[in-house]
PDB file of C-alpha atoms in Angstrom:
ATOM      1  CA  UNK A 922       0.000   0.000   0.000  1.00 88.00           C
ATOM      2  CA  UNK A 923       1.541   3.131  -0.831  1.00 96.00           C
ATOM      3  CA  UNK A 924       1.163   6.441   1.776  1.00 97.00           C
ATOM      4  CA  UNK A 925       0.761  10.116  -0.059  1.00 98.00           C
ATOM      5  CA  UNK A 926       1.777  12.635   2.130  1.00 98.00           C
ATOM      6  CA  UNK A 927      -0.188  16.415   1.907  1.00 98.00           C
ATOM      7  CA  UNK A 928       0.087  19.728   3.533  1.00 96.00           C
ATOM      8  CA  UNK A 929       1.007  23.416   3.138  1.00 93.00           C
ATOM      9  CA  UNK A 930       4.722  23.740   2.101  1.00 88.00           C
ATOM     10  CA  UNK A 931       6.893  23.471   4.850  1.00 87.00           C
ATOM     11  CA  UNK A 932       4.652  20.986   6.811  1.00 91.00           C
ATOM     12  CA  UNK A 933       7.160  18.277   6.346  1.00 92.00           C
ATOM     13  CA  UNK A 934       5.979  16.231   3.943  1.00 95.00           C
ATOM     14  CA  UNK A 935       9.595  15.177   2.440  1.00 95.00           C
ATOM     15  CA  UNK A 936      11.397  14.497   5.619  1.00 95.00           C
ATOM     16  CA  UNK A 937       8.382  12.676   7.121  1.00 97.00           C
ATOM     17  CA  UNK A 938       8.731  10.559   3.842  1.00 97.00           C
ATOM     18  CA  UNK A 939      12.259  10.105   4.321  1.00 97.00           C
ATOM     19  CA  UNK A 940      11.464   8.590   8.099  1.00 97.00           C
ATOM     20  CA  UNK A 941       8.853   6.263   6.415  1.00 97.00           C
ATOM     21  CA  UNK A 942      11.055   4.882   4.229  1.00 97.00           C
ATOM     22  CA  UNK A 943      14.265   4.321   6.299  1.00 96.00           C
ATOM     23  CA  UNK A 944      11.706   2.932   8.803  1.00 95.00           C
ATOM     24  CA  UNK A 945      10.065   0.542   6.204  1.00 95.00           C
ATOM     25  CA  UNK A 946      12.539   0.009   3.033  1.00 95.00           C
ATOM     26  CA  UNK A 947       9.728   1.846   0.817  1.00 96.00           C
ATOM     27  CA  UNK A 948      10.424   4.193  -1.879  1.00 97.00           C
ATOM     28  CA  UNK A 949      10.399   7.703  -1.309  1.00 98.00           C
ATOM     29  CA  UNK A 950       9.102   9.390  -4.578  1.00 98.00           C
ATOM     30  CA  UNK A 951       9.324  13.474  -4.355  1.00 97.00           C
ATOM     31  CA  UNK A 952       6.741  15.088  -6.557  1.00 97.00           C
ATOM     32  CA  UNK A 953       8.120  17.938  -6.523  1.00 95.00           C
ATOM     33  CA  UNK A 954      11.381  16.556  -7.974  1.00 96.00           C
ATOM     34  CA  UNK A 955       9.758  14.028 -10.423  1.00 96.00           C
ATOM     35  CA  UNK A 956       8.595  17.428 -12.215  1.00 95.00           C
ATOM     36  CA  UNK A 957      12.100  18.785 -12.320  1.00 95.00           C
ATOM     37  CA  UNK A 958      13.152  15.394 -14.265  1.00 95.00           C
ATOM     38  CA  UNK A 959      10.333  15.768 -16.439  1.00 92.00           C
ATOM     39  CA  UNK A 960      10.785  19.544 -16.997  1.00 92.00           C
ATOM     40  CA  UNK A 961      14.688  18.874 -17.971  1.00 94.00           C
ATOM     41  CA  UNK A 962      13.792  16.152 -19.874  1.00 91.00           C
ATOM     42  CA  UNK A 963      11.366  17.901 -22.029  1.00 88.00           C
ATOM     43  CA  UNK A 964      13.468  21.184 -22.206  1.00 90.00           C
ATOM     44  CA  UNK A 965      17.153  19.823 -22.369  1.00 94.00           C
ATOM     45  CA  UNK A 966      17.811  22.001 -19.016  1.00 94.00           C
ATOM     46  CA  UNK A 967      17.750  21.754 -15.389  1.00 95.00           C
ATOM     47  CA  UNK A 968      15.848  23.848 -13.244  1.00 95.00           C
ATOM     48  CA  UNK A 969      14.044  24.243  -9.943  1.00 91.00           C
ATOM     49  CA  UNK A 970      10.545  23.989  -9.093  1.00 90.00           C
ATOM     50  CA  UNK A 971      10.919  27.778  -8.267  1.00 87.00           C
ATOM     51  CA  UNK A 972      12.410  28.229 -11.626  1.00 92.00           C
ATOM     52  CA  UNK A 973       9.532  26.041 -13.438  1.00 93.00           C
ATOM     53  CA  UNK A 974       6.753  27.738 -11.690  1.00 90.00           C
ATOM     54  CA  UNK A 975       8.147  31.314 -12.802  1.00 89.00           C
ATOM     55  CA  UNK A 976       8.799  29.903 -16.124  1.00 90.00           C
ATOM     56  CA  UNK A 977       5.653  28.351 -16.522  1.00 90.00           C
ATOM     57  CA  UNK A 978       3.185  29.982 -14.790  1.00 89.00           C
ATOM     58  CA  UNK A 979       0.467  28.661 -12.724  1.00 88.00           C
ATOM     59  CA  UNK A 980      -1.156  27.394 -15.742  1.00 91.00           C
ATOM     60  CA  UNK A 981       1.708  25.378 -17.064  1.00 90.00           C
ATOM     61  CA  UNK A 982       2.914  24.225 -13.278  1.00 90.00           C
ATOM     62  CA  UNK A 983      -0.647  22.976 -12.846  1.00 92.00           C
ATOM     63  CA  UNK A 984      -0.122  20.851 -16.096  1.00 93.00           C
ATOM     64  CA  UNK A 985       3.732  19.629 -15.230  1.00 93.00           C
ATOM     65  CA  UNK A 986       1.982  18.624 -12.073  1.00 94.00           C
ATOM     66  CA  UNK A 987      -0.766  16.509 -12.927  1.00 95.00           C
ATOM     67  CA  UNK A 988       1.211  14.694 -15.731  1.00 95.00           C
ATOM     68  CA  UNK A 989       3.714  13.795 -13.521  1.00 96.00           C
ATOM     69  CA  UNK A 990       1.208  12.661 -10.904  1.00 96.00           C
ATOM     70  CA  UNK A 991      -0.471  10.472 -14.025  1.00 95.00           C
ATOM     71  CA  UNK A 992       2.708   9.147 -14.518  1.00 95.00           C
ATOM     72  CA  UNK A 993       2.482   7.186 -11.014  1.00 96.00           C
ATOM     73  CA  UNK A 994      -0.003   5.218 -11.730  1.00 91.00           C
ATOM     74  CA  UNK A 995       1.943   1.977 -11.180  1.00 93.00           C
ATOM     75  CA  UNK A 996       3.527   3.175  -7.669  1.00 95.00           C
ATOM     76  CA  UNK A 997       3.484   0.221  -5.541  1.00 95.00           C
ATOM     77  CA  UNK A 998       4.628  -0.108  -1.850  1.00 94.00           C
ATOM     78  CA  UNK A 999       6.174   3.512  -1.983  1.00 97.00           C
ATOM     79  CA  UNK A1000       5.885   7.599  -0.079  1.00 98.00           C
ATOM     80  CA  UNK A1001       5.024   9.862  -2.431  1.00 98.00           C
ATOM     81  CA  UNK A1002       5.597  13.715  -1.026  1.00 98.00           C
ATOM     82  CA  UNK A1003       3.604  15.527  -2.957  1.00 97.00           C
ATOM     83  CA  UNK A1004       3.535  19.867  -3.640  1.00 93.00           C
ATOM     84  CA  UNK A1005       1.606  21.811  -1.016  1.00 92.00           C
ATOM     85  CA  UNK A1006      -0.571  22.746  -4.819  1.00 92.00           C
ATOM     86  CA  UNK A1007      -1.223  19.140  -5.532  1.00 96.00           C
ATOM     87  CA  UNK A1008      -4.561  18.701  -3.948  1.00 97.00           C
ATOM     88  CA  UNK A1009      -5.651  21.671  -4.932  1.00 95.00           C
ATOM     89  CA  UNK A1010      -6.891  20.720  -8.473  1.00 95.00           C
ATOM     90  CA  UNK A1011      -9.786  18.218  -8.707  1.00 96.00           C
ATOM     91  CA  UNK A1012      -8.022  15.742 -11.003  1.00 95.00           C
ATOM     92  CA  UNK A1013      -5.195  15.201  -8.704  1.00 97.00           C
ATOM     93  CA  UNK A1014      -7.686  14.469  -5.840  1.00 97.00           C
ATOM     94  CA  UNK A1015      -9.116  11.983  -7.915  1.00 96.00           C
ATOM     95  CA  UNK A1016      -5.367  10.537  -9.002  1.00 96.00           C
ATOM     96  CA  UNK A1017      -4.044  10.371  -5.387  1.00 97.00           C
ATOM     97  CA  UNK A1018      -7.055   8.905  -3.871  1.00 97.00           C
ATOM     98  CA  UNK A1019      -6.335   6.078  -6.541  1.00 96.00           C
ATOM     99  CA  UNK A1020      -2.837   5.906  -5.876  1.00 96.00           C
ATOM    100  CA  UNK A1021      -2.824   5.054  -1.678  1.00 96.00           C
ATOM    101  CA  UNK A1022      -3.638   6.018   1.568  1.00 97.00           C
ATOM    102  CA  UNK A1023      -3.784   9.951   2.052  1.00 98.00           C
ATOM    103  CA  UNK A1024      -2.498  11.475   5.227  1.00 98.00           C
ATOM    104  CA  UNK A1025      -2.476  15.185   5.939  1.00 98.00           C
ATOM    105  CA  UNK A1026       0.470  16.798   7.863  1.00 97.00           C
ATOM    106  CA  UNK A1027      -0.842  19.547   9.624  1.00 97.00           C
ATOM    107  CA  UNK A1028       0.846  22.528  10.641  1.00 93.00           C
ATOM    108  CA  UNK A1029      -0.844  25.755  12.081  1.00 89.00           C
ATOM    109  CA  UNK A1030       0.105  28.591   9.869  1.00 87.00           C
ATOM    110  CA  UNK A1031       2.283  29.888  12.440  1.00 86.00           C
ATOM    111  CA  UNK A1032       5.174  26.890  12.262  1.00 87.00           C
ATOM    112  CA  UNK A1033       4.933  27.650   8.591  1.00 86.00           C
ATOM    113  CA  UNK A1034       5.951  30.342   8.523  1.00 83.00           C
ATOM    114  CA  UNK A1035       8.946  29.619  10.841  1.00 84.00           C
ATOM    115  CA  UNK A1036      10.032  27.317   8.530  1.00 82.00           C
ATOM    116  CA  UNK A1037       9.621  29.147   5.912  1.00 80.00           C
ATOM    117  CA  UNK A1038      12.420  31.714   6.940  1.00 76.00           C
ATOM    118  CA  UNK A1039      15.146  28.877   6.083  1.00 76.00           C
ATOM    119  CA  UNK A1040      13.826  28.436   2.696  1.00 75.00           C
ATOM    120  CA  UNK A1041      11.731  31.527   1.697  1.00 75.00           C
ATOM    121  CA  UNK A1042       7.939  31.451   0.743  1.00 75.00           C
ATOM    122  CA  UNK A1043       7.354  29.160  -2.269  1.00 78.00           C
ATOM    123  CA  UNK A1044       6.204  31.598  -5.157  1.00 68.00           C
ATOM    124  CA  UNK A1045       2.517  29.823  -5.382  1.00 73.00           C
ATOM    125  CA  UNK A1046       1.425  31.230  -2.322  1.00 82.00           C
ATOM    126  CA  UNK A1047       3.083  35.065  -2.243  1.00 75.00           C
ATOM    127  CA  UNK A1048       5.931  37.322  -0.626  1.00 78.00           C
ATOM    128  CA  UNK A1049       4.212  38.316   2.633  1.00 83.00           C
ATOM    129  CA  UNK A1050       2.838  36.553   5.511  1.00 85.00           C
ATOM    130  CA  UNK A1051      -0.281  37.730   4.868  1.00 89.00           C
ATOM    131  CA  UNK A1052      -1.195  35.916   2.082  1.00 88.00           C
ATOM    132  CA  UNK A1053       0.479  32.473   3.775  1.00 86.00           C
ATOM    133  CA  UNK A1054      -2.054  33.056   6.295  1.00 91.00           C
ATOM    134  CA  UNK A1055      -4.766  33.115   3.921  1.00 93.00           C
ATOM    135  CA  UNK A1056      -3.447  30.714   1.230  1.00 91.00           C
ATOM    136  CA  UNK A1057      -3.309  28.570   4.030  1.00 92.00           C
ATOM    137  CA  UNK A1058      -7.153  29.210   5.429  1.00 93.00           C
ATOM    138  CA  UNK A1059      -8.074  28.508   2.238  1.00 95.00           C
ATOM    139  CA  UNK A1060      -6.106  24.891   1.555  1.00 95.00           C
ATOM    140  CA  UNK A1061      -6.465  23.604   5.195  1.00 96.00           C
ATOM    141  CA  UNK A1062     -10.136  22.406   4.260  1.00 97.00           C
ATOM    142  CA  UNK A1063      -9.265  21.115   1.162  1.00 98.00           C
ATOM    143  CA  UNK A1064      -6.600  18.785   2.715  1.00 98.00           C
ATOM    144  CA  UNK A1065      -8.508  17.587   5.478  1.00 98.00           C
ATOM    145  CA  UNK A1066     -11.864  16.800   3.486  1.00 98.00           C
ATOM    146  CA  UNK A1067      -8.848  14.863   1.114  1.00 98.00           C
ATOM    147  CA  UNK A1068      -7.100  13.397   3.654  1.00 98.00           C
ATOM    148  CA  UNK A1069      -7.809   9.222   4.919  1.00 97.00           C
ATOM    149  CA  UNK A1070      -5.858  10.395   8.545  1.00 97.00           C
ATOM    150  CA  UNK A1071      -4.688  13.547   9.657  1.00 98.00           C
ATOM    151  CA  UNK A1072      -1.255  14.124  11.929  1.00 97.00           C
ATOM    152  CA  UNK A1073      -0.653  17.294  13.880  1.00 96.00           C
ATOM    153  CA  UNK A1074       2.947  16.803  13.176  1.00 93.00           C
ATOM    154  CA  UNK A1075       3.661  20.818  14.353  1.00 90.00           C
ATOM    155  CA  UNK A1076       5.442  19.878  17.641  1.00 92.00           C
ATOM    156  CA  UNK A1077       7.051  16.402  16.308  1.00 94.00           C
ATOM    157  CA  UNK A1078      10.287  15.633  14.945  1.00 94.00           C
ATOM    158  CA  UNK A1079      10.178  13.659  10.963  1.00 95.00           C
ATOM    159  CA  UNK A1080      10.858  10.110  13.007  1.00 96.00           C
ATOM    160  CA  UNK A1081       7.416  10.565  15.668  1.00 97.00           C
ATOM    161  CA  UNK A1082       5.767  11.866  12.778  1.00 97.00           C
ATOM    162  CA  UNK A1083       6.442   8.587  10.927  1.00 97.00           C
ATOM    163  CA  UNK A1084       5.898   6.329  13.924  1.00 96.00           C
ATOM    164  CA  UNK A1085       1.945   8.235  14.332  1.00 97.00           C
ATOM    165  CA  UNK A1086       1.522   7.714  10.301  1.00 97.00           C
ATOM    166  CA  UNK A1087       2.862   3.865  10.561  1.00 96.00           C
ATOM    167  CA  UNK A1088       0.393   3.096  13.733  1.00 95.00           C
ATOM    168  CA  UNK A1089      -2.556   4.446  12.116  1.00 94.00           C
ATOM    169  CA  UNK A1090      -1.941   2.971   9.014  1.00 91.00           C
ATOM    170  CA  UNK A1091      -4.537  -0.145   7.995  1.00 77.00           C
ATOM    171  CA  UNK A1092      -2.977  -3.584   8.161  1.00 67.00           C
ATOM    172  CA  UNK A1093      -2.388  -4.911   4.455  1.00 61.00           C
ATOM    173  CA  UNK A1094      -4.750  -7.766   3.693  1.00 43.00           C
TER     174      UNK A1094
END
């Protein structure tokens, strides 16, 4: 059975999926980075999701996104990470309800933005805090009504995160 991670950016997702998979021997598939393989392969140059979204638009990320996503379709026994974006467009609901379990990191908006001083505030949500804040009110529902189990994961470190996702997962049958 394969777990697909959500959340607003910065929730965790990709080092929670790391701790699943060193836990369990899984894959770990990045969304985020299958799109940057895709992108280079289809342009002949490397770039970064920042890069692709600015190049692109939210049009064209939207579309890198969901044919990447399609391109999963035969995931088995893996983590997929997926863009804080993903479950924002109905087709990719649809596709990662097919693909696995769904489980919703949830952060308040306020660790968020904490973490977002290290890396900066992705460019499909804004520049201030302000619009985090209500990027985030907006998403949070979205996630949830997505999500098979959701883990508060604000005050735990990547490995208790993984521990609460493996414990609640169903047993295999």
């Amino acid at each position: 059975m394969n777990i697909i991670l959500i959340g607003f950016a910065s929730s965790g997702k990709t080092t929670a999926a790391g701790a699943i998979c060193s836990r369990t021997g899984r894959l770990h598939i990045d969304l985020d980075r299958t799109i940057e393989g895709r992108y280079e392969r289809k342009y002949g140059r490397r770039a970064s999701v920042r890069e692709i979204f600015t190049d692109t638009g939210m049009e064209g990320w939207s579309e890198l996104e969901n044919d990447a996503l399609r391109s999963l379709s035969n995931m088995r026994n893996s983590v997929l990470s997926t863009g804080g974006r993903t479950p924002l467009n109905e087709e990719n609901r649809v596709i990662l309800k097919s693909l696995g379990t769904i489980v919703y990191l949830k952060c308040e908006v306020g660790a968020v933005l904490q973490r977002m001083k290290r890396k900066g505030i992705p460019a499909s949500i804004g520049t201030t805090p302000e619009e985090v804040e209500a990027e985030w009110t907006v998403r949070d529902p979205i996630y949830a009504a997505l999500a098979d189990m959701v883990i508060e994961n604000e005050k735990l470190t990547p490995a208790d995160t993984a521990r609460a996702i493996l414990e609640r997962m169903p047993m295999p049958t």
